[in-house]
Amino acid sequence: MDLAGLLNVLMSDLPDSLNADLSQPISVKRALEILSRGTIQDEHGLLAWGSNYAYLVPVTDGEAILLAVYKPQRGERPLWDFPDGSLCYREVAAFLVSELLNWQIVPPTVLRSGPYGLGSVQVFIQHDPDMNYFSPFPPACQEQLQRIVAFDYITNNADRKGGHCLLDPQGHLWGIDHGVTFHYAPKLRTVIWEFADQPIPPAMIDDMRRLCYPASRSKHRGEPTGACLPNKKFKPRYYSGCETTRR
């Protein structure tokens, strides 16, 4: 069953009152509350196109409901270059970095227990499954796409595929599937190349500087807390072996 069919089955199983809530806007804070303390209902299908187990689940908190993607730790396929059981933590870490940058790239994500144990639970982004990076996206998405490129550099994302960029009904571009990020070795792998050697916009540099120089815990007179600032251009980087790593 494809994603559209899976959603139709899921919607038909929900009460009308809850079904209507899925189209209502919701704040990040409220989404995190629902994901963290809400009840994860029975999973309605395995999202079969990923390398690891991922389930589409409704999460309810009183009258509120969210569709979410639940990725249990026990469903993570072992990788030779990432510690076992660490991918769900990296999904949450990617969301936290996205929030600190205020770029709204990663949908709200939490780490919690679910039907199959500990895992990441992330808001499901309504989107057209046939629309992806290669479609391509409308010109209005270029600024957000540029942020995604910088975000992948910062998080050392080893798996930016074309289908990992989702356009929601409001025209906002999101990035998903960040389980293979934050490796200690260079692992950057992406399909987005059109910004190579272009200057990084000053506003984005400022955002990254705030991430690297947090004023609230600056103990070393403004020294960076980590080497996360790239050069002021998007530099194409290729690492031998990455292209042969199956995800």
mmCIF file of N, CA, C and O in Angstrom, residues 47-144:
data_model
loop_
_atom_site.group_PDB
_atom_site.id
_atom_site.type_symbol
_atom_site.label_atom_id
_atom_site.label_comp_id
_atom_site.label_asym_id
_atom_site.label_seq_id
_atom_site.Cartn_x
_atom_site.Cartn_y
_atom_site.Cartn_z
ATOM 1 N N LEU A 47 5.904 2.223 7.184
ATOM 2 C CA LEU A 47 6.363 3.012 6.042
ATOM 3 C C LEU A 47 7.518 2.247 5.407
ATOM 4 O O LEU A 47 8.660 2.318 5.848
ATOM 5 N N ALA A 48 7.205 1.513 4.375
ATOM 6 C CA ALA A 48 8.082 0.441 3.909
ATOM 7 C C ALA A 48 9.271 0.905 3.076
ATOM 8 O O ALA A 48 10.150 0.107 2.789
ATOM 9 N N TRP A 49 9.312 2.188 2.671
ATOM 10 C CA TRP A 49 10.388 2.579 1.773
ATOM 11 C C TRP A 49 11.684 2.937 2.499
ATOM 12 O O TRP A 49 12.692 3.201 1.873
ATOM 13 N N GLY A 50 11.692 2.969 3.810
ATOM 14 C CA GLY A 50 12.896 3.313 4.555
ATOM 15 C C GLY A 50 13.733 2.081 4.867
ATOM 16 O O GLY A 50 13.286 0.939 4.754
ATOM 17 N N SER A 51 14.986 2.309 5.288
ATOM 18 C CA SER A 51 15.880 1.223 5.649
ATOM 19 C C SER A 51 15.552 0.654 7.016
ATOM 20 O O SER A 51 15.836 -0.501 7.303
ATOM 21 N N ASN A 52 14.962 1.497 7.886
ATOM 22 C CA ASN A 52 14.647 1.095 9.246
ATOM 23 C C ASN A 52 13.137 1.076 9.447
ATOM 24 O O ASN A 52 12.387 1.656 8.657
ATOM 25 N N TYR A 53 12.692 0.436 10.501
ATOM 26 C CA TYR A 53 11.268 0.356 10.766
ATOM 27 C C TYR A 53 10.740 1.730 11.176
ATOM 28 O O TYR A 53 11.302 2.393 12.062
ATOM 29 N N ALA A 54 9.675 2.160 10.518
ATOM 30 C CA ALA A 54 9.020 3.430 10.834
ATOM 31 C C ALA A 54 7.518 3.226 10.670
ATOM 32 O O ALA A 54 7.063 2.681 9.655
ATOM 33 N N TYR A 55 6.752 3.658 11.656
ATOM 34 C CA TYR A 55 5.311 3.435 11.671
ATOM 35 C C TYR A 55 4.563 4.763 11.691
ATOM 36 O O TYR A 55 4.973 5.711 12.368
ATOM 37 N N LEU A 56 3.469 4.812 10.956
ATOM 38 C CA LEU A 56 2.580 5.967 11.001
ATOM 39 C C LEU A 56 1.574 5.734 12.118
ATOM 40 O O LEU A 56 0.842 4.738 12.107
ATOM 41 N N VAL A 57 1.565 6.651 13.100
ATOM 42 C CA VAL A 57 0.718 6.457 14.283
ATOM 43 C C VAL A 57 -0.032 7.739 14.613
ATOM 44 O O VAL A 57 0.504 8.839 14.455
ATOM 45 N N PRO A 58 -1.279 7.633 15.087
ATOM 46 C CA PRO A 58 -1.945 8.793 15.665
ATOM 47 C C PRO A 58 -1.550 8.909 17.138
ATOM 48 O O PRO A 58 -1.441 7.909 17.845
ATOM 49 N N VAL A 59 -1.307 10.133 17.587
ATOM 50 C CA VAL A 59 -1.003 10.399 18.993
ATOM 51 C C VAL A 59 -2.077 11.342 19.517
ATOM 52 O O VAL A 59 -2.272 12.434 18.968
ATOM 53 N N THR A 60 -2.794 10.930 20.553
ATOM 54 C CA THR A 60 -3.901 11.719 21.070
ATOM 55 C C THR A 60 -3.598 12.220 22.473
ATOM 56 O O THR A 60 -2.974 11.533 23.277
ATOM 57 N N ASP A 61 -4.075 13.433 22.750
ATOM 58 C CA ASP A 61 -3.953 14.040 24.072
ATOM 59 C C ASP A 61 -5.250 14.794 24.326
ATOM 60 O O ASP A 61 -5.412 15.936 23.900
ATOM 61 N N GLY A 62 -6.185 14.131 25.007
ATOM 62 C CA GLY A 62 -7.521 14.708 25.164
ATOM 63 C C GLY A 62 -8.213 14.780 23.812
ATOM 64 O O GLY A 62 -8.334 13.779 23.106
ATOM 65 N N GLU A 63 -8.636 15.996 23.433
ATOM 66 C CA GLU A 63 -9.301 16.191 22.140
ATOM 67 C C GLU A 63 -8.309 16.415 21.007
ATOM 68 O O GLU A 63 -8.697 16.472 19.845
ATOM 69 N N ALA A 64 -7.040 16.579 21.337
ATOM 70 C CA ALA A 64 -6.026 16.873 20.315
ATOM 71 C C ALA A 64 -5.468 15.582 19.729
ATOM 72 O O ALA A 64 -5.380 14.554 20.405
ATOM 73 N N ILE A 65 -5.089 15.667 18.461
ATOM 74 C CA ILE A 65 -4.508 14.508 17.790
ATOM 75 C C ILE A 65 -3.453 14.968 16.799
ATOM 76 O O ILE A 65 -3.585 16.028 16.181
ATOM 77 N N LEU A 66 -2.392 14.190 16.694
ATOM 78 C CA LEU A 66 -1.358 14.413 15.691
ATOM 79 C C LEU A 66 -1.062 13.092 14.995
ATOM 80 O O LEU A 66 -1.081 12.035 15.629
ATOM 81 N N LEU A 67 -0.784 13.172 13.721
ATOM 82 C CA LEU A 67 -0.195 12.026 13.036
ATOM 83 C C LEU A 67 1.307 12.118 13.216
ATOM 84 O O LEU A 67 1.894 13.197 13.091
ATOM 85 N N ALA A 68 1.936 11.010 13.519
ATOM 86 C CA ALA A 68 3.367 11.017 13.794
ATOM 87 C C ALA A 68 4.035 9.805 13.166
ATOM 88 O O ALA A 68 3.390 8.803 12.850
ATOM 89 N N VAL A 69 5.338 9.936 12.990
ATOM 90 C CA VAL A 69 6.176 8.828 12.517
ATOM 91 C C VAL A 69 6.980 8.326 13.709
ATOM 92 O O VAL A 69 7.769 9.067 14.296
ATOM 93 N N TYR A 70 6.748 7.085 14.058
ATOM 94 C CA TYR A 70 7.398 6.453 15.204
ATOM 95 C C TYR A 70 8.468 5.504 14.694
ATOM 96 O O TYR A 70 8.186 4.574 13.933
ATOM 97 N N LYS A 71 9.722 5.753 15.109
ATOM 98 C CA LYS A 71 10.852 4.920 14.698
ATOM 99 C C LYS A 71 11.440 4.253 15.931
ATOM 100 O O LYS A 71 12.247 4.864 16.650
ATOM 101 N N PRO A 72 11.062 3.020 16.201
ATOM 102 C CA PRO A 72 11.580 2.348 17.404
ATOM 103 C C PRO A 72 13.061 2.024 17.283
ATOM 104 O O PRO A 72 13.546 1.648 16.209
ATOM 105 N N GLN A 73 13.738 2.152 18.389
ATOM 106 C CA GLN A 73 15.172 1.852 18.433
ATOM 107 C C GLN A 73 15.448 0.414 18.015
ATOM 108 O O GLN A 73 16.410 0.137 17.306
ATOM 109 N N ARG A 74 14.588 -0.489 18.426
ATOM 110 C CA ARG A 74 14.797 -1.906 18.117
ATOM 111 C C ARG A 74 14.601 -2.219 16.639
ATOM 112 O O ARG A 74 14.966 -3.309 16.179
ATOM 113 N N GLY A 75 14.049 -1.266 15.886
ATOM 114 C CA GLY A 75 13.850 -1.460 14.450
ATOM 115 C C GLY A 75 14.946 -0.842 13.596
ATOM 116 O O GLY A 75 14.841 -0.819 12.370
ATOM 117 N N GLU A 76 16.008 -0.347 14.244
ATOM 118 C CA GLU A 76 17.111 0.251 13.507
ATOM 119 C C GLU A 76 18.025 -0.835 12.952
ATOM 120 O O GLU A 76 18.489 -1.709 13.684
ATOM 121 N N ARG A 77 18.279 -0.761 11.665
ATOM 122 C CA ARG A 77 19.172 -1.730 11.036
ATOM 123 C C ARG A 77 20.618 -1.409 11.401
ATOM 124 O O ARG A 77 21.049 -0.254 11.292
ATOM 125 N N PRO A 78 21.397 -2.394 11.837
ATOM 126 C CA PRO A 78 22.797 -2.121 12.215
ATOM 127 C C PRO A 78 23.594 -1.544 11.049
ATOM 128 O O PRO A 78 23.450 -1.963 9.901
ATOM 129 N N LEU A 79 24.424 -0.555 11.347
ATOM 130 C CA LEU A 79 25.311 0.058 10.370
ATOM 131 C C LEU A 79 26.753 -0.106 10.838
ATOM 132 O O LEU A 79 27.029 -0.071 12.046
ATOM 133 N N TRP A 80 27.649 -0.263 9.908
ATOM 134 C CA TRP A 80 29.039 -0.489 10.295
ATOM 135 C C TRP A 80 29.693 0.754 10.893
ATOM 136 O O TRP A 80 30.648 0.655 11.666
ATOM 137 N N ASP A 81 29.154 1.954 10.549
ATOM 138 C CA ASP A 81 29.836 3.181 10.937
ATOM 139 C C ASP A 81 29.094 4.016 11.980
ATOM 140 O O ASP A 81 29.552 5.091 12.354
ATOM 141 N N PHE A 82 27.951 3.536 12.453
ATOM 142 C CA PHE A 82 27.202 4.237 13.503
ATOM 143 C C PHE A 82 26.905 3.253 14.634
ATOM 144 O O PHE A 82 26.560 2.093 14.383
ATOM 145 N N PRO A 83 27.016 3.698 15.886
ATOM 146 C CA PRO A 83 26.733 2.796 17.006
ATOM 147 C C PRO A 83 25.294 2.278 16.961
ATOM 148 O O PRO A 83 24.362 3.020 16.627
ATOM 149 N N ASP A 84 25.117 1.017 17.289
ATOM 150 C CA ASP A 84 23.785 0.417 17.308
ATOM 151 C C ASP A 84 22.879 1.159 18.291
ATOM 152 O O ASP A 84 23.290 1.528 19.398
ATOM 153 N N GLY A 85 21.640 1.360 17.875
ATOM 154 C CA GLY A 85 20.656 1.962 18.756
ATOM 155 C C GLY A 85 20.768 3.466 18.928
ATOM 156 O O GLY A 85 20.090 4.039 19.783
ATOM 157 N N SER A 86 21.582 4.125 18.104
ATOM 158 C CA SER A 86 21.804 5.560 18.295
ATOM 159 C C SER A 86 21.007 6.439 17.336
ATOM 160 O O SER A 86 20.967 7.659 17.504
ATOM 161 N N LEU A 87 20.359 5.847 16.338
ATOM 162 C CA LEU A 87 19.735 6.665 15.306
ATOM 163 C C LEU A 87 18.567 7.500 15.841
ATOM 164 O O LEU A 87 18.373 8.649 15.436
ATOM 165 N N CYS A 88 17.783 6.937 16.756
ATOM 166 C CA CYS A 88 16.646 7.683 17.289
ATOM 167 C C CYS A 88 17.110 8.903 18.078
ATOM 168 O O CYS A 88 16.457 9.963 18.049
ATOM 169 N N TYR A 89 18.246 8.789 18.765
ATOM 170 C CA TYR A 89 18.788 9.935 19.490
ATOM 171 C C TYR A 89 19.227 11.028 18.513
ATOM 172 O O TYR A 89 19.066 12.227 18.778
ATOM 173 N N ARG A 90 19.789 10.629 17.396
ATOM 174 C CA ARG A 90 20.255 11.589 16.396
ATOM 175 C C ARG A 90 19.076 12.309 15.738
ATOM 176 O O ARG A 90 19.187 13.486 15.374
ATOM 177 N N GLU A 91 17.956 11.618 15.579
ATOM 178 C CA GLU A 91 16.746 12.265 15.047
ATOM 179 C C GLU A 91 16.326 13.419 15.954
ATOM 180 O O GLU A 91 15.985 14.516 15.488
ATOM 181 N N VAL A 92 16.340 13.175 17.259
ATOM 182 C CA VAL A 92 15.938 14.207 18.215
ATOM 183 C C VAL A 92 16.971 15.332 18.252
ATOM 184 O O VAL A 92 16.621 16.516 18.305
ATOM 185 N N ALA A 93 18.243 14.983 18.220
ATOM 186 C CA ALA A 93 19.297 16.002 18.230
ATOM 187 C C ALA A 93 19.188 16.921 17.017
ATOM 188 O O ALA A 93 19.401 18.137 17.115
ATOM 189 N N ALA A 94 18.848 16.364 15.862
ATOM 190 C CA ALA A 94 18.693 17.182 14.654
ATOM 191 C C ALA A 94 17.558 18.188 14.836
ATOM 192 O O ALA A 94 17.671 19.351 14.414
ATOM 193 N N PHE A 95 16.458 17.755 15.445
ATOM 194 C CA PHE A 95 15.358 18.685 15.708
ATOM 195 C C PHE A 95 15.810 19.814 16.628
ATOM 196 O O PHE A 95 15.485 20.988 16.403
ATOM 197 N N LEU A 96 16.569 19.486 17.659
ATOM 198 C CA LEU A 96 17.017 20.504 18.611
ATOM 199 C C LEU A 96 17.913 21.542 17.929
ATOM 200 O O LEU A 96 17.793 22.748 18.182
ATOM 201 N N VAL A 97 18.796 21.097 17.049
ATOM 202 C CA VAL A 97 19.647 22.033 16.323
ATOM 203 C C VAL A 97 18.801 22.904 15.398
ATOM 204 O O VAL A 97 19.004 24.127 15.302
ATOM 205 N N SER A 98 17.836 22.307 14.716
ATOM 206 C CA SER A 98 16.939 23.071 13.850
ATOM 207 C C SER A 98 16.210 24.157 14.629
ATOM 208 O O SER A 98 16.054 25.293 14.155
ATOM 209 N N GLU A 99 15.770 23.825 15.844
ATOM 210 C CA GLU A 99 15.069 24.797 16.680
ATOM 211 C C GLU A 99 16.012 25.898 17.160
ATOM 212 O O GLU A 99 15.637 27.080 17.181
ATOM 213 N N LEU A 100 17.232 25.540 17.564
ATOM 214 C CA LEU A 100 18.189 26.549 18.019
ATOM 215 C C LEU A 100 18.542 27.524 16.901
ATOM 216 O O LEU A 100 18.777 28.706 17.142
ATOM 217 N N LEU A 101 18.569 27.029 15.677
ATOM 218 C CA LEU A 101 18.822 27.889 14.527
ATOM 219 C C LEU A 101 17.590 28.695 14.121
ATOM 220 O O LEU A 101 17.697 29.668 13.385
ATOM 221 N N ASN A 102 16.416 28.250 14.585
ATOM 222 C CA ASN A 102 15.136 28.864 14.221
ATOM 223 C C ASN A 102 14.876 28.765 12.716
ATOM 224 O O ASN A 102 14.346 29.688 12.102
ATOM 225 N N TRP A 103 15.252 27.608 12.137
ATOM 226 C CA TRP A 103 15.093 27.405 10.707
ATOM 227 C C TRP A 103 13.877 26.551 10.360
ATOM 228 O O TRP A 103 13.544 26.430 9.184
ATOM 229 N N GLN A 104 13.258 25.943 11.324
ATOM 230 C CA GLN A 104 12.062 25.116 11.079
ATOM 231 C C GLN A 104 12.279 24.127 9.932
ATOM 232 O O GLN A 104 11.496 24.052 8.995
ATOM 233 N N ILE A 105 13.354 23.376 10.047
ATOM 234 C CA ILE A 105 13.648 22.338 9.054
ATOM 235 C C ILE A 105 13.100 20.993 9.503
ATOM 236 O O ILE A 105 12.407 20.313 8.741
ATOM 237 N N VAL A 106 13.413 20.605 10.730
ATOM 238 C CA VAL A 106 13.003 19.293 11.235
ATOM 239 C C VAL A 106 11.671 19.421 11.980
ATOM 240 O O VAL A 106 11.536 20.274 12.861
ATOM 241 N N PRO A 107 10.679 18.607 11.639
ATOM 242 C CA PRO A 107 9.407 18.646 12.369
ATOM 243 C C PRO A 107 9.619 18.329 13.844
ATOM 244 O O PRO A 107 10.596 17.656 14.216
ATOM 245 N N PRO A 108 8.723 18.807 14.718
ATOM 246 C CA PRO A 108 8.839 18.499 16.154
ATOM 247 C C PRO A 108 9.059 17.012 16.390
ATOM 248 O O PRO A 108 8.343 16.169 15.836
ATOM 249 N N THR A 109 10.051 16.700 17.224
ATOM 250 C CA THR A 109 10.485 15.313 17.440
ATOM 251 C C THR A 109 10.819 15.110 18.907
ATOM 252 O O THR A 109 11.455 15.960 19.524
ATOM 253 N N VAL A 110 10.401 13.987 19.458
ATOM 254 C CA VAL A 110 10.722 13.659 20.847
ATOM 255 C C VAL A 110 11.242 12.222 20.913
ATOM 256 O O VAL A 110 11.060 11.433 19.985
ATOM 257 N N LEU A 111 11.875 11.927 22.035
ATOM 258 C CA LEU A 111 12.303 10.560 22.337
ATOM 259 C C LEU A 111 11.404 10.038 23.442
ATOM 260 O O LEU A 111 11.264 10.664 24.498
ATOM 261 N N ARG A 112 10.754 8.914 23.209
ATOM 262 C CA ARG A 112 9.837 8.365 24.207
ATOM 263 C C ARG A 112 9.608 6.879 23.944
ATOM 264 O O ARG A 112 9.998 6.338 22.907
ATOM 265 N N SER A 113 8.935 6.265 24.893
ATOM 266 C CA SER A 113 8.566 4.862 24.734
ATOM 267 C C SER A 113 7.291 4.756 23.919
ATOM 268 O O SER A 113 6.388 5.593 24.035
ATOM 269 N N GLY A 114 7.232 3.726 23.077
ATOM 270 C CA GLY A 114 6.060 3.483 22.249
ATOM 271 C C GLY A 114 5.705 2.014 22.243
ATOM 272 O O GLY A 114 6.210 1.232 23.063
ATOM 273 N N PRO A 115 4.841 1.600 21.316
ATOM 274 C CA PRO A 115 4.404 0.201 21.279
ATOM 275 C C PRO A 115 5.551 -0.806 21.160
ATOM 276 O O PRO A 115 5.432 -1.934 21.629
ATOM 277 N N TYR A 116 6.655 -0.400 20.528
ATOM 278 C CA TYR A 116 7.789 -1.308 20.358
ATOM 279 C C TYR A 116 9.025 -0.809 21.112
ATOM 280 O O TYR A 116 10.148 -1.083 20.708
ATOM 281 N N GLY A 117 8.789 -0.092 22.205
ATOM 282 C CA GLY A 117 9.892 0.373 23.028
ATOM 283 C C GLY A 117 10.324 1.791 22.693
ATOM 284 O O GLY A 117 9.627 2.541 22.003
ATOM 285 N N LEU A 118 11.498 2.155 23.201
ATOM 286 C CA LEU A 118 12.042 3.496 23.019
ATOM 287 C C LEU A 118 12.228 3.803 21.540
ATOM 288 O O LEU A 118 12.631 2.945 20.757
ATOM 289 N N GLY A 119 11.954 5.053 21.180
ATOM 290 C CA GLY A 119 12.152 5.465 19.803
ATOM 291 C C GLY A 119 11.890 6.941 19.624
ATOM 292 O O GLY A 119 11.482 7.642 20.563
ATOM 293 N N SER A 120 12.144 7.441 18.440
ATOM 294 C CA SER A 120 11.822 8.826 18.124
ATOM 295 C C SER A 120 10.389 8.890 17.596
ATOM 296 O O SER A 120 9.925 7.975 16.911
ATOM 297 N N VAL A 121 9.698 9.970 17.951
ATOM 298 C CA VAL A 121 8.329 10.199 17.483
ATOM 299 C C VAL A 121 8.302 11.612 16.909
ATOM 300 O O VAL A 121 8.568 12.583 17.619
ATOM 301 N N GLN A 122 7.987 11.721 15.637
ATOM 302 C CA GLN A 122 8.079 12.994 14.915
ATOM 303 C C GLN A 122 6.751 13.309 14.225
ATOM 304 O O GLN A 122 6.101 12.409 13.661
ATOM 305 N N VAL A 123 6.363 14.569 14.274
ATOM 306 C CA VAL A 123 5.142 14.993 13.585
ATOM 307 C C VAL A 123 5.220 14.605 12.112
ATOM 308 O O VAL A 123 6.231 14.864 11.435
ATOM 309 N N PHE A 124 4.169 13.976 11.623
ATOM 310 C CA PHE A 124 4.095 13.615 10.211
ATOM 311 C C PHE A 124 3.711 14.855 9.404
ATOM 312 O O PHE A 124 2.741 15.539 9.733
ATOM 313 N N ILE A 125 4.455 15.143 8.351
ATOM 314 C CA ILE A 125 4.190 16.293 7.497
ATOM 315 C C ILE A 125 3.290 15.869 6.343
ATOM 316 O O ILE A 125 3.656 15.004 5.537
ATOM 317 N N GLN A 126 2.107 16.463 6.293
ATOM 318 C CA GLN A 126 1.220 16.212 5.158
ATOM 319 C C GLN A 126 1.899 16.725 3.891
ATOM 320 O O GLN A 126 2.383 17.857 3.846
ATOM 321 N N HIS A 127 1.933 15.917 2.858
ATOM 322 C CA HIS A 127 2.622 16.307 1.636
ATOM 323 C C HIS A 127 2.158 15.437 0.476
ATOM 324 O O HIS A 127 1.510 14.403 0.678
ATOM 325 N N ASP A 128 2.496 15.859 -0.716
ATOM 326 C CA ASP A 128 2.245 15.071 -1.912
ATOM 327 C C ASP A 128 3.409 14.099 -2.083
ATOM 328 O O ASP A 128 4.549 14.528 -2.300
ATOM 329 N N PRO A 129 3.170 12.790 -1.970
ATOM 330 C CA PRO A 129 4.277 11.824 -2.072
ATOM 331 C C PRO A 129 5.013 11.871 -3.405
ATOM 332 O O PRO A 129 6.158 11.405 -3.497
ATOM 333 N N ASP A 130 4.368 12.428 -4.437
ATOM 334 C CA ASP A 130 5.015 12.509 -5.746
ATOM 335 C C ASP A 130 5.878 13.758 -5.899
ATOM 336 O O ASP A 130 6.546 13.927 -6.930
ATOM 337 N N MET A 131 5.836 14.653 -4.905
ATOM 338 C CA MET A 131 6.632 15.880 -4.958
ATOM 339 C C MET A 131 7.898 15.709 -4.126
ATOM 340 O O MET A 131 7.826 15.374 -2.945
ATOM 341 N N ASN A 132 9.053 15.899 -4.751
ATOM 342 C CA ASN A 132 10.318 15.820 -4.022
ATOM 343 C C ASN A 132 11.326 16.762 -4.657
ATOM 344 O O ASN A 132 10.988 17.545 -5.554
ATOM 345 N N TYR A 133 12.540 16.699 -4.198
ATOM 346 C CA TYR A 133 13.575 17.626 -4.668
ATOM 347 C C TYR A 133 13.733 17.592 -6.186
ATOM 348 O O TYR A 133 14.016 18.617 -6.812
ATOM 349 N N PHE A 134 13.552 16.443 -6.787
ATOM 350 C CA PHE A 134 13.756 16.316 -8.227
ATOM 351 C C PHE A 134 12.536 16.737 -9.038
ATOM 352 O O PHE A 134 12.567 16.653 -10.268
ATOM 353 N N SER A 135 11.474 17.208 -8.400
ATOM 354 C CA SER A 135 10.230 17.514 -9.119
ATOM 355 C C SER A 135 10.300 18.706 -10.067
ATOM 356 O O SER A 135 9.735 18.613 -11.164
ATOM 357 N N PRO A 136 10.828 19.846 -9.782
ATOM 358 C CA PRO A 136 11.464 20.333 -8.551
ATOM 359 C C PRO A 136 10.465 21.127 -7.706
ATOM 360 O O PRO A 136 9.285 21.226 -8.053
ATOM 361 N N PHE A 137 10.988 21.737 -6.619
ATOM 362 C CA PHE A 137 10.162 22.572 -5.770
ATOM 363 C C PHE A 137 9.977 23.955 -6.398
ATOM 364 O O PHE A 137 10.787 24.383 -7.226
ATOM 365 N N PRO A 138 8.918 24.663 -5.984
ATOM 366 C CA PRO A 138 8.699 26.020 -6.500
ATOM 367 C C PRO A 138 9.873 26.940 -6.154
ATOM 368 O O PRO A 138 10.580 26.725 -5.167
ATOM 369 N N PRO A 139 10.084 28.004 -6.947
ATOM 370 C CA PRO A 139 11.189 28.945 -6.676
ATOM 371 C C PRO A 139 11.137 29.544 -5.278
ATOM 372 O O PRO A 139 12.187 29.863 -4.710
ATOM 373 N N ALA A 140 9.939 29.687 -4.706
ATOM 374 C CA ALA A 140 9.819 30.269 -3.370
ATOM 375 C C ALA A 140 10.494 29.419 -2.297
ATOM 376 O O ALA A 140 10.737 29.898 -1.186
ATOM 377 N N CYS A 141 10.809 28.167 -2.620
ATOM 378 C CA CYS A 141 11.431 27.260 -1.640
ATOM 379 C C CYS A 141 12.956 27.362 -1.616
ATOM 380 O O CYS A 141 13.604 26.695 -0.800
ATOM 381 N N GLN A 142 13.534 28.172 -2.490
ATOM 382 C CA GLN A 142 14.988 28.190 -2.610
ATOM 383 C C GLN A 142 15.691 28.625 -1.323
ATOM 384 O O GLN A 142 16.720 28.064 -0.947
ATOM 385 N N GLU A 143 15.135 29.612 -0.629
ATOM 386 C CA GLU A 143 15.779 30.071 0.601
ATOM 387 C C GLU A 143 15.801 28.970 1.659
ATOM 388 O O GLU A 143 16.811 28.757 2.331
ATOM 389 N N GLN A 144 14.666 28.258 1.802
ATOM 390 C CA GLN A 144 14.620 27.180 2.778
ATOM 391 C C GLN A 144 15.505 26.018 2.340
ATOM 392 O O GLN A 144 16.143 25.366 3.173
#
